[in-house]
Amino acid sequence: MTVRRDRALLWYGLAWWFATPLVMGYLLWRSWRQPEYRQGWAERWALDRGELSGSESQTSQGSLIWIHAVSVGETRAAAPLVRALLQDDPRRRILFTHMTPTGRQTSVELFGDRVMRRYLPYDLAWTQRRLIARLKPALILIMETELWPNLVNEAKRAGVPIALVNARLSEKSLRQGLKRRGLLAPALQQLDLVQAQSQADAKRITQLAPRALEVLGNLKFDHTIDEAKRALGRVWREGSVRPAVLIASSREGEEAALLEAVLRHPQADAVQWWWVPRHPQRFDAVWALLASGATVGRGGAVRRSAGSFDGERDEAWMVLGDSMGELAAYFERADVVIMGGSLGAFGSQNLIEPCAQGRAVLLGPSTFNFALASELAIEAGAALQLDNAEALVNQAIMLAQDQPKREAMGKQGMAFTHQHQGATARTLAALKMAGLLT
């Protein structure tokens, strides 16, 4: 067991102490648009009594597996692994820790009371020490990129094995990490196991901190489609007379750029446009934008949350998907998907899910969070990459009106996702081989 007592960790802890008032201010600022940020403050400093939501898991007598998934993407990525862990041993108790309310809500939607959940405390040594002592986990799994030095150090101090699972590191994140190498590299080297998504991720991780690791693929390819949501999407398709283009998981600034291109296109009214912003706190702002654009002259707008949705949905030109947990339904309704996060400099959201549902996918220029998956999807003919909003809208309209081509892309997408499945089984086997799971 290696426990750090270095100067970098000391300064890091002091920085957290001095930053605490700023962090509190940040939470209050976020709560102005998303009131859920006012909840769970005691959890964020490990000052709560330790109650965990998720009653079914609390009745189990098995070992506790603690999975840290910062937000929505990491929580959804962890879902296949959680199912495999519970299938392998139904007595296991699973705890999710999150940093965002939307991540926490996603674990509720995916697993309900079958797992427990709470916020991860901010990374002060005493907060992590207090929570670890209270929970006594058998294993801590960190999803993808969330490496907290004091969490790692206190886990090692308590003799709790800790692993980085489905790890990825973009070139941008590597550049940022190298600036804090004295803090992050020792934390990486303390981990009992690191499992990278790809050889490129593995190379970047070892540039940050030389160590042994395994390349096991991306858990997101093992995503299970919610068949109830898929059926809902088919209902939405039934009465429609126009093909649908879905802008999925869009980020700030992307809707305005794409809507401007839509309004300029002479054939845009041949398509129904569905918009699903990534973050719920932006639903109202995007609705105002779409409602204004829809009045320019080609039809009205309706939002999923409106009581008139079912009656107005088929005739509307613009549809806002302002609901959580229904992305599979929106993908099923769509004929073409423009992947959000790829037009702005956000690195793209998860293109694997629409490919798995057989949808033609369009990507903007920014895909660093899904670099390998994007490259493979493009090579397979499942996705196309364009440079700007106008090109994305032009291509989306062309595909929406070319059924054979978009269906061919959809078939390639399903084949592409099927070809790269299996990371969950490999991850579970590797955890057992390393002696981290019994």
Short mmCIF file of C-alpha atoms in Angstrom, two decimals:
data_model
loop_
_atom_site.label_atom_id
_atom_site.label_comp_id
_atom_site.label_asym_id
_atom_site.label_seq_id
_atom_site.Cartn_x
_atom_site.Cartn_y
_atom_site.Cartn_z
CA MET A 1 0.00 0.00 0.00
CA THR A 2 1.46 3.36 -1.10
CA VAL A 3 0.15 6.47 0.66
CA ARG A 4 1.24 9.90 -0.52
CA ARG A 5 2.46 12.60 1.83
CA ASP A 6 3.98 14.97 -0.70
CA ARG A 7 4.08 18.73 -0.94
CA ALA A 8 1.85 18.88 -4.05
CA LEU A 9 -0.94 17.09 -2.21
CA LEU A 10 -0.58 19.45 0.75
CA TRP A 11 -0.89 22.53 -1.44
CA TYR A 12 -3.80 20.93 -3.29
CA GLY A 13 -5.65 20.41 0.02
CA LEU A 14 -4.99 24.01 1.09
CA ALA A 15 -6.32 25.23 -2.27
CA TRP A 16 -9.56 23.35 -1.64
CA TRP A 17 -9.89 24.95 1.81
CA PHE A 18 -9.49 28.46 0.41
CA ALA A 19 -11.76 27.67 -2.57
CA THR A 20 -14.64 26.46 -0.39
CA PRO A 21 -16.46 29.86 -0.28
CA LEU A 22 -16.13 30.12 -4.06
CA VAL A 23 -17.50 26.60 -4.46
CA MET A 24 -20.49 27.51 -2.31
CA GLY A 25 -21.07 30.59 -4.44
CA TYR A 26 -20.84 28.46 -7.58
CA LEU A 27 -23.47 26.04 -6.26
CA LEU A 28 -25.80 28.95 -5.46
CA TRP A 29 -25.22 30.41 -8.93
CA ARG A 30 -25.97 27.07 -10.60
CA SER A 31 -29.09 26.68 -8.46
CA TRP A 32 -30.53 29.86 -9.95
CA ARG A 33 -31.20 27.95 -13.17
CA GLN A 34 -31.20 24.42 -11.72
CA PRO A 35 -32.68 24.37 -8.19
CA GLU A 36 -31.45 20.80 -7.59
CA TYR A 37 -28.02 22.30 -6.87
CA ARG A 38 -29.42 23.58 -3.57
CA GLN A 39 -29.88 19.99 -2.41
CA GLY A 40 -27.32 17.62 -0.94
CA TRP A 41 -24.88 20.26 0.31
CA ALA A 42 -24.07 18.24 3.43
CA GLU A 43 -23.13 15.29 1.20
CA ARG A 44 -20.70 17.48 -0.74
CA TRP A 45 -18.65 17.99 2.44
CA ALA A 46 -19.38 14.57 4.00
CA LEU A 47 -21.33 16.24 6.80
CA ASP A 48 -24.52 14.22 6.30
CA ARG A 49 -25.55 11.33 8.53
CA GLY A 50 -24.71 8.82 5.86
CA GLU A 51 -28.19 7.81 4.71
CA LEU A 52 -28.13 6.56 1.13
CA SER A 53 -31.08 6.60 -1.25
CA GLY A 54 -31.82 3.23 -2.82
CA SER A 55 -33.65 1.00 -0.36
CA GLU A 56 -33.35 -2.31 -2.21
CA SER A 57 -29.54 -2.26 -2.21
CA GLN A 58 -29.37 -1.39 1.47
CA THR A 59 -31.10 -4.65 2.41
CA SER A 60 -28.41 -6.73 0.68
CA GLN A 61 -25.63 -8.36 2.69
CA GLY A 62 -23.07 -8.39 -0.10
CA SER A 63 -19.95 -6.27 -0.54
CA LEU A 64 -20.27 -2.60 -1.48
CA ILE A 65 -18.96 -1.52 -4.90
CA TRP A 66 -18.61 2.25 -5.09
CA ILE A 67 -18.77 3.67 -8.65
CA HIS A 68 -17.96 7.33 -9.22
CA ALA A 69 -19.71 8.67 -12.34
CA VAL A 70 -19.51 12.44 -12.46
CA SER A 71 -22.53 13.17 -14.67
CA VAL A 72 -24.90 11.76 -17.29
CA GLY A 73 -22.40 10.36 -19.78
CA GLU A 74 -20.33 8.50 -17.22
CA THR A 75 -23.46 7.16 -15.50
CA ARG A 76 -24.84 5.78 -18.74
CA ALA A 77 -21.42 4.33 -19.59
CA ALA A 78 -21.38 2.53 -16.24
CA ALA A 79 -24.82 0.96 -16.77
CA PRO A 80 -23.66 -2.21 -18.61
CA LEU A 81 -20.99 -2.81 -15.97
CA VAL A 82 -23.49 -2.38 -13.12
CA ARG A 83 -25.83 -4.90 -14.72
CA ALA A 84 -22.95 -7.34 -15.14
CA LEU A 85 -21.81 -6.88 -11.53
CA LEU A 86 -25.30 -7.58 -10.22
CA GLN A 87 -25.81 -10.54 -12.54
CA ASP A 88 -22.46 -11.97 -11.44
CA ASP A 89 -23.42 -11.62 -7.76
CA PRO A 90 -26.95 -10.35 -6.92
CA ARG A 91 -25.91 -9.81 -3.30
CA ARG A 92 -23.58 -6.97 -4.24
CA ARG A 93 -24.52 -3.46 -3.18
CA ILE A 94 -23.82 -0.70 -5.69
CA LEU A 95 -23.29 2.94 -4.73
CA PHE A 96 -23.10 5.67 -7.36
CA THR A 97 -21.45 8.97 -6.47
CA HIS A 98 -22.07 11.94 -8.73
CA MET A 99 -21.10 15.59 -9.02
CA THR A 100 -24.21 16.83 -10.89
CA PRO A 101 -27.95 16.56 -10.25
CA THR A 102 -28.50 15.30 -13.81
CA GLY A 103 -26.01 12.49 -13.26
CA ARG A 104 -27.81 11.56 -10.06
CA GLN A 105 -31.20 11.64 -11.78
CA THR A 106 -29.85 9.43 -14.57
CA SER A 107 -28.91 6.73 -12.06
CA VAL A 108 -32.48 6.93 -10.71
CA GLU A 109 -33.91 6.49 -14.22
CA LEU A 110 -31.61 3.58 -15.02
CA PHE A 111 -31.72 1.64 -11.75
CA GLY A 112 -34.26 3.10 -9.33
CA ASP A 113 -33.84 1.59 -5.87
CA ARG A 114 -31.56 -1.19 -7.09
CA VAL A 115 -28.54 1.05 -6.48
CA MET A 116 -27.70 3.68 -3.88
CA ARG A 117 -26.54 7.18 -4.72
CA ARG A 118 -25.10 10.34 -3.21
CA TYR A 119 -22.87 13.25 -4.15
CA LEU A 120 -19.12 12.76 -3.97
CA PRO A 121 -17.61 15.10 -1.38
CA TYR A 122 -15.28 17.76 -2.67
CA ASP A 123 -11.72 16.50 -2.63
CA LEU A 124 -10.48 17.43 0.82
CA ALA A 125 -8.57 14.68 2.61
CA TRP A 126 -10.87 14.67 5.65
CA THR A 127 -14.09 14.53 3.57
CA GLN A 128 -12.88 11.50 1.61
CA ARG A 129 -11.46 9.84 4.73
CA ARG A 130 -14.75 10.32 6.56
CA LEU A 131 -16.85 8.86 3.74
CA ILE A 132 -14.57 5.88 3.13
CA ALA A 133 -14.57 5.05 6.85
CA ARG A 134 -18.35 5.24 6.93
CA LEU A 135 -19.02 3.20 3.78
CA LYS A 136 -16.24 0.61 4.06
CA PRO A 137 -16.37 -0.21 0.33
CA ALA A 138 -14.83 -3.40 -1.03
CA LEU A 139 -13.84 -1.61 -4.26
CA ILE A 140 -13.95 1.89 -5.76
CA LEU A 141 -14.34 2.25 -9.53
CA ILE A 142 -13.80 5.65 -11.16
CA MET A 143 -15.43 6.05 -14.57
CA GLU A 144 -13.52 7.52 -17.51
CA THR A 145 -11.64 10.67 -16.40
CA GLU A 146 -12.62 11.81 -12.89
CA LEU A 147 -9.36 11.43 -10.97
CA TRP A 148 -9.46 12.99 -7.48
CA PRO A 149 -6.02 12.81 -5.78
CA ASN A 150 -7.27 12.84 -2.18
CA LEU A 151 -9.93 10.23 -2.91
CA VAL A 152 -7.22 7.97 -4.34
CA ASN A 153 -4.83 8.66 -1.48
CA GLU A 154 -7.40 8.08 1.25
CA ALA A 155 -8.57 4.85 -0.42
CA LYS A 156 -4.99 3.60 -0.35
CA ARG A 157 -4.63 4.72 3.26
CA ALA A 158 -7.71 2.66 4.17
CA GLY A 159 -6.57 -0.35 2.13
CA VAL A 160 -9.49 -0.06 -0.32
CA PRO A 161 -8.62 -1.07 -3.91
CA ILE A 162 -9.39 1.63 -6.47
CA ALA A 163 -9.45 1.36 -10.28
CA LEU A 164 -9.96 3.67 -13.25
CA VAL A 165 -12.43 1.99 -15.62
CA ASN A 166 -13.29 2.82 -19.27
CA ALA A 167 -10.54 5.41 -19.07
CA ARG A 168 -10.14 8.01 -21.77
CA LEU A 169 -7.82 10.98 -22.13
CA SER A 170 -8.09 13.39 -25.05
CA GLU A 171 -5.18 15.42 -26.39
CA LYS A 172 -6.73 18.52 -24.81
CA SER A 173 -7.04 16.79 -21.42
CA LEU A 174 -3.47 15.51 -21.70
CA ARG A 175 -2.17 19.04 -22.27
CA GLN A 176 -4.10 20.25 -19.22
CA GLY A 177 -2.98 17.25 -17.17
CA LEU A 178 0.69 17.78 -17.98
CA LYS A 179 0.44 21.21 -16.34
CA ARG A 180 -0.59 19.44 -13.11
CA ARG A 181 1.55 16.38 -13.60
CA GLY A 182 3.12 16.61 -10.13
CA LEU A 183 -0.34 16.14 -8.64
CA LEU A 184 -2.05 13.80 -11.12
CA ALA A 185 0.78 11.44 -12.09
CA PRO A 186 1.27 10.06 -8.54
CA ALA A 187 -2.51 9.59 -8.21
CA LEU A 188 -2.56 7.59 -11.45
CA GLN A 189 0.36 5.48 -10.26
CA GLN A 190 -1.40 4.71 -6.98
CA LEU A 191 -4.39 3.13 -8.75
CA ASP A 192 -4.61 -0.64 -8.50
CA LEU A 193 -5.81 -0.99 -12.09
CA VAL A 194 -6.32 1.24 -15.15
CA GLN A 195 -8.45 0.03 -18.05
CA ALA A 196 -8.28 2.24 -21.15
CA GLN A 197 -10.83 2.46 -23.95
CA SER A 198 -8.28 2.50 -26.78
CA GLN A 199 -4.59 2.30 -27.59
CA ALA A 200 -4.57 6.07 -28.20
CA ASP A 201 -6.04 6.68 -24.73
CA ALA A 202 -3.50 4.28 -23.22
CA LYS A 203 -0.61 6.09 -24.90
CA ARG A 204 -1.77 9.47 -23.59
CA ILE A 205 -2.32 8.13 -20.06
CA THR A 206 1.20 6.69 -19.94
CA GLN A 207 2.57 10.03 -21.19
CA LEU A 208 1.00 11.58 -18.10
CA ALA A 209 2.13 8.78 -15.78
CA PRO A 210 4.16 5.72 -16.84
CA ARG A 211 2.39 2.62 -15.53
CA ALA A 212 0.93 -0.72 -16.57
CA LEU A 213 -2.61 -0.66 -17.97
CA GLU A 214 -5.01 -2.66 -20.12
CA VAL A 215 -6.93 -1.72 -23.28
CA LEU A 216 -10.40 -3.27 -23.10
CA GLY A 217 -12.63 -1.19 -25.37
CA ASN A 218 -15.49 1.21 -24.67
CA LEU A 219 -18.31 0.16 -22.32
CA LYS A 220 -20.67 2.49 -24.20
CA PHE A 221 -20.85 -0.02 -27.06
CA ASP A 222 -22.60 -2.41 -24.63
CA HIS A 223 -25.43 0.05 -24.03
CA THR A 224 -28.85 -1.60 -23.64
CA ILE A 225 -31.64 0.19 -25.51
CA ASP A 226 -34.76 0.91 -23.45
CA GLU A 227 -37.44 -0.94 -25.42
CA ALA A 228 -40.30 0.94 -23.75
CA LYS A 229 -38.80 4.26 -24.87
CA ARG A 230 -38.15 2.81 -28.30
CA ALA A 231 -41.83 1.86 -28.56
CA LEU A 232 -42.79 5.42 -27.60
CA GLY A 233 -40.62 6.74 -30.42
CA ARG A 234 -42.38 4.43 -32.87
CA VAL A 235 -45.73 5.87 -31.74
CA TRP A 236 -44.40 9.35 -32.50
CA ARG A 237 -43.44 8.21 -36.02
CA GLU A 238 -46.84 6.75 -36.88
CA GLY A 239 -48.77 9.92 -37.62
CA SER A 240 -45.96 11.90 -39.17
CA VAL A 241 -45.93 12.84 -42.85
CA ARG A 242 -42.44 14.39 -42.81
CA PRO A 243 -39.05 12.85 -42.06
CA ALA A 244 -37.45 14.08 -38.84
CA VAL A 245 -34.00 15.48 -38.16
CA LEU A 246 -32.97 15.30 -34.48
CA ILE A 247 -30.40 17.63 -32.98
CA ALA A 248 -29.45 15.42 -30.03
CA SER A 249 -27.79 16.52 -26.77
CA SER A 250 -27.03 19.98 -28.13
CA ARG A 251 -24.84 22.40 -26.21
CA GLU A 252 -24.93 26.15 -25.73
CA GLY A 253 -24.63 28.13 -28.97
CA GLU A 254 -25.24 25.14 -31.23
CA GLU A 255 -29.02 25.54 -31.45
CA ALA A 256 -28.75 29.17 -32.57
CA ALA A 257 -26.20 28.36 -35.28
CA LEU A 258 -28.18 25.39 -36.59
CA LEU A 259 -31.53 27.20 -36.45
CA GLU A 260 -30.09 30.08 -38.45
CA ALA A 261 -28.97 27.62 -41.13
CA VAL A 262 -32.38 25.92 -41.07
CA LEU A 263 -34.23 29.22 -41.55
CA ARG A 264 -32.05 30.05 -44.57
CA HIS A 265 -32.59 26.71 -46.32
CA PRO A 266 -35.34 26.75 -48.98
CA GLN A 267 -36.30 23.10 -48.36
CA ALA A 268 -36.19 23.10 -44.57
CA ASP A 269 -39.98 22.92 -44.28
CA ALA A 270 -39.93 19.45 -45.88
CA VAL A 271 -38.40 18.20 -42.62
CA GLN A 272 -39.64 18.19 -39.03
CA TRP A 273 -36.92 19.44 -36.66
CA TRP A 274 -36.57 17.91 -33.20
CA TRP A 275 -34.25 19.51 -30.63
CA VAL A 276 -33.08 17.86 -27.39
CA PRO A 277 -30.67 20.06 -25.39
CA ARG A 278 -28.09 18.29 -23.26
CA HIS A 279 -28.85 20.19 -20.05
CA PRO A 280 -32.36 20.64 -18.62
CA GLN A 281 -31.61 24.12 -17.26
CA ARG A 282 -31.43 25.30 -20.89
CA PHE A 283 -34.83 23.96 -21.95
CA ASP A 284 -36.66 27.28 -21.57
CA ALA A 285 -34.00 29.30 -23.39
CA VAL A 286 -33.97 26.87 -26.32
CA TRP A 287 -37.77 26.87 -26.38
CA ALA A 288 -37.80 30.68 -26.68
CA LEU A 289 -35.34 30.43 -29.57
CA LEU A 290 -37.35 27.78 -31.42
CA ALA A 291 -40.70 29.44 -30.83
CA SER A 292 -39.32 32.65 -32.27
CA GLY A 293 -37.82 30.87 -35.27
CA ALA A 294 -40.96 28.89 -35.98
CA THR A 295 -43.01 32.06 -36.35
CA VAL A 296 -40.87 33.20 -39.27
CA GLY A 297 -43.28 31.42 -41.56
CA ARG A 298 -43.06 27.64 -41.90
CA GLY A 299 -45.10 26.26 -39.02
CA GLY A 300 -45.48 26.21 -35.29
CA ALA A 301 -43.53 24.78 -32.41
CA VAL A 302 -44.46 22.42 -29.58
CA ARG A 303 -42.58 21.13 -26.56
CA ARG A 304 -42.70 17.64 -25.10
CA SER A 305 -43.79 18.93 -21.69
CA ALA A 306 -46.85 20.73 -23.08
CA GLY A 307 -50.28 19.28 -22.50
CA SER A 308 -50.98 19.85 -26.20
CA PHE A 309 -47.95 17.79 -27.31
CA ASP A 310 -49.82 14.71 -28.57
CA GLY A 311 -52.31 16.81 -30.53
CA GLU A 312 -49.83 19.22 -32.07
CA ARG A 313 -46.77 16.99 -32.48
CA ASP A 314 -47.36 15.73 -36.03
CA GLU A 315 -48.13 19.15 -37.52
CA ALA A 316 -45.42 21.13 -35.73
CA TRP A 317 -42.32 22.23 -37.63
CA MET A 318 -40.16 22.55 -34.50
CA VAL A 319 -40.36 20.09 -31.58
CA LEU A 320 -38.48 20.62 -28.33
CA GLY A 321 -37.65 17.44 -26.43
CA ASP A 322 -37.62 18.91 -22.92
CA SER A 323 -37.74 15.65 -20.99
CA MET A 324 -35.19 13.51 -19.21
CA GLY A 325 -34.61 9.81 -19.84
CA GLU A 326 -36.31 9.67 -23.25
CA LEU A 327 -33.35 9.93 -25.60
CA ALA A 328 -34.00 6.45 -27.00
CA ALA A 329 -37.51 7.58 -27.95
CA TYR A 330 -36.16 10.65 -29.72
CA PHE A 331 -33.62 8.54 -31.63
CA GLU A 332 -36.40 6.16 -32.67
CA ARG A 333 -38.50 9.03 -34.00
CA ALA A 334 -35.59 10.49 -35.97
CA ASP A 335 -34.51 9.67 -39.50
CA VAL A 336 -31.27 11.64 -39.27
CA VAL A 337 -29.35 12.65 -36.12
CA ILE A 338 -27.07 15.67 -35.84
CA MET A 339 -24.93 14.91 -32.79
CA GLY A 340 -24.78 17.73 -30.29
CA GLY A 341 -21.51 18.85 -28.78
CA SER A 342 -19.73 18.32 -32.09
CA LEU A 343 -20.46 21.71 -33.66
CA GLY A 344 -19.13 23.76 -30.77
CA ALA A 345 -15.79 22.96 -29.15
CA PHE A 346 -17.28 20.38 -26.76
CA GLY A 347 -15.83 17.16 -28.17
CA SER A 348 -19.23 15.66 -29.13
CA GLN A 349 -21.82 13.72 -27.17
CA ASN A 350 -22.32 9.97 -27.53
CA LEU A 351 -22.80 9.00 -31.18
CA ILE A 352 -22.82 5.28 -30.36
CA GLU A 353 -26.43 5.26 -29.15
CA PRO A 354 -28.05 6.60 -32.36
CA CYS A 355 -25.83 4.28 -34.42
CA ALA A 356 -27.06 1.34 -32.33
CA GLN A 357 -30.65 2.33 -33.15
CA GLY A 358 -29.93 2.39 -36.87
CA ARG A 359 -29.96 6.13 -37.45
CA ALA A 360 -27.83 8.06 -39.94
CA VAL A 361 -25.51 10.25 -37.87
CA LEU A 362 -23.95 13.59 -38.74
CA LEU A 363 -21.01 15.03 -36.79
CA GLY A 364 -19.53 18.49 -36.62
CA PRO A 365 -15.78 19.13 -36.47
CA SER A 366 -15.31 18.61 -32.69
CA THR A 367 -15.23 14.95 -31.66
CA PHE A 368 -12.28 14.64 -29.26
CA ASN A 369 -14.37 12.98 -26.53
CA PHE A 370 -15.32 10.22 -28.98
CA ALA A 371 -12.32 10.37 -31.27
CA LEU A 372 -11.94 6.65 -31.98
CA ALA A 373 -15.68 5.90 -32.11
CA SER A 374 -16.19 8.80 -34.53
CA GLU A 375 -13.31 7.68 -36.74
CA LEU A 376 -14.58 4.09 -36.84
CA ALA A 377 -18.18 5.16 -37.50
CA ILE A 378 -17.09 7.34 -40.40
CA GLU A 379 -14.93 4.55 -41.82
CA ALA A 380 -17.88 2.15 -41.55
CA GLY A 381 -20.18 4.50 -43.45
CA ALA A 382 -22.39 4.99 -40.38
CA ALA A 383 -21.60 8.69 -39.91
CA LEU A 384 -20.52 11.73 -41.88
CA GLN A 385 -18.47 14.64 -40.56
CA LEU A 386 -19.10 18.22 -41.70
CA ASP A 387 -17.34 21.50 -40.98
CA ASN A 388 -20.10 23.91 -39.97
CA ALA A 389 -23.79 24.42 -39.22
CA GLU A 390 -24.78 25.16 -42.80
CA ALA A 391 -23.11 22.00 -44.10
CA LEU A 392 -24.75 19.92 -41.34
CA VAL A 393 -28.21 21.27 -42.15
CA ASN A 394 -27.73 20.83 -45.92
CA GLN A 395 -26.59 17.21 -45.47
CA ALA A 396 -29.36 16.46 -42.97
CA ILE A 397 -32.04 17.64 -45.41
CA MET A 398 -30.49 15.65 -48.26
CA LEU A 399 -30.41 12.47 -46.17
CA ALA A 400 -33.92 13.05 -44.82
CA GLN A 401 -35.15 13.04 -48.43
CA ASP A 402 -32.99 10.07 -49.50
CA GLN A 403 -34.48 7.07 -47.71
CA PRO A 404 -32.22 4.39 -49.27
CA LYS A 405 -29.02 6.23 -48.35
CA ARG A 406 -30.01 7.02 -44.77
CA GLU A 407 -31.24 3.47 -44.20
CA ALA A 408 -27.94 2.12 -45.55
CA MET A 409 -26.08 4.34 -43.09
CA GLY A 410 -28.34 3.10 -40.30
CA LYS A 411 -27.55 -0.54 -41.11
CA GLN A 412 -23.85 0.25 -41.11
CA GLY A 413 -24.30 1.93 -37.72
CA MET A 414 -25.89 -1.15 -36.17
CA ALA A 415 -23.15 -3.37 -37.61
CA PHE A 416 -20.46 -0.98 -36.37
CA THR A 417 -21.78 -0.95 -32.79
CA HIS A 418 -22.25 -4.73 -32.71
CA GLN A 419 -18.68 -5.25 -33.92
CA HIS A 420 -17.20 -3.31 -30.99
CA GLN A 421 -19.23 -4.77 -28.14
CA GLY A 422 -17.75 -6.90 -25.36
CA ALA A 423 -15.88 -4.37 -23.17
CA THR A 424 -18.16 -5.13 -20.21
CA ALA A 425 -17.26 -8.83 -20.09
CA ARG A 426 -13.56 -8.01 -20.52
CA THR A 427 -13.71 -5.42 -17.74
CA LEU A 428 -15.39 -7.79 -15.29
CA ALA A 429 -12.87 -10.54 -16.11
CA ALA A 430 -9.93 -8.16 -15.66
CA LEU A 431 -11.20 -6.97 -12.26
CA LYS A 432 -11.43 -10.59 -11.13
CA MET A 433 -8.03 -11.49 -12.57
CA ALA A 434 -6.48 -8.61 -10.62
CA GLY A 435 -8.11 -9.88 -7.43
CA LEU A 436 -10.27 -6.76 -7.03
CA LEU A 437 -13.53 -8.74 -7.30
CA THR A 438 -14.38 -12.08 -5.75
#
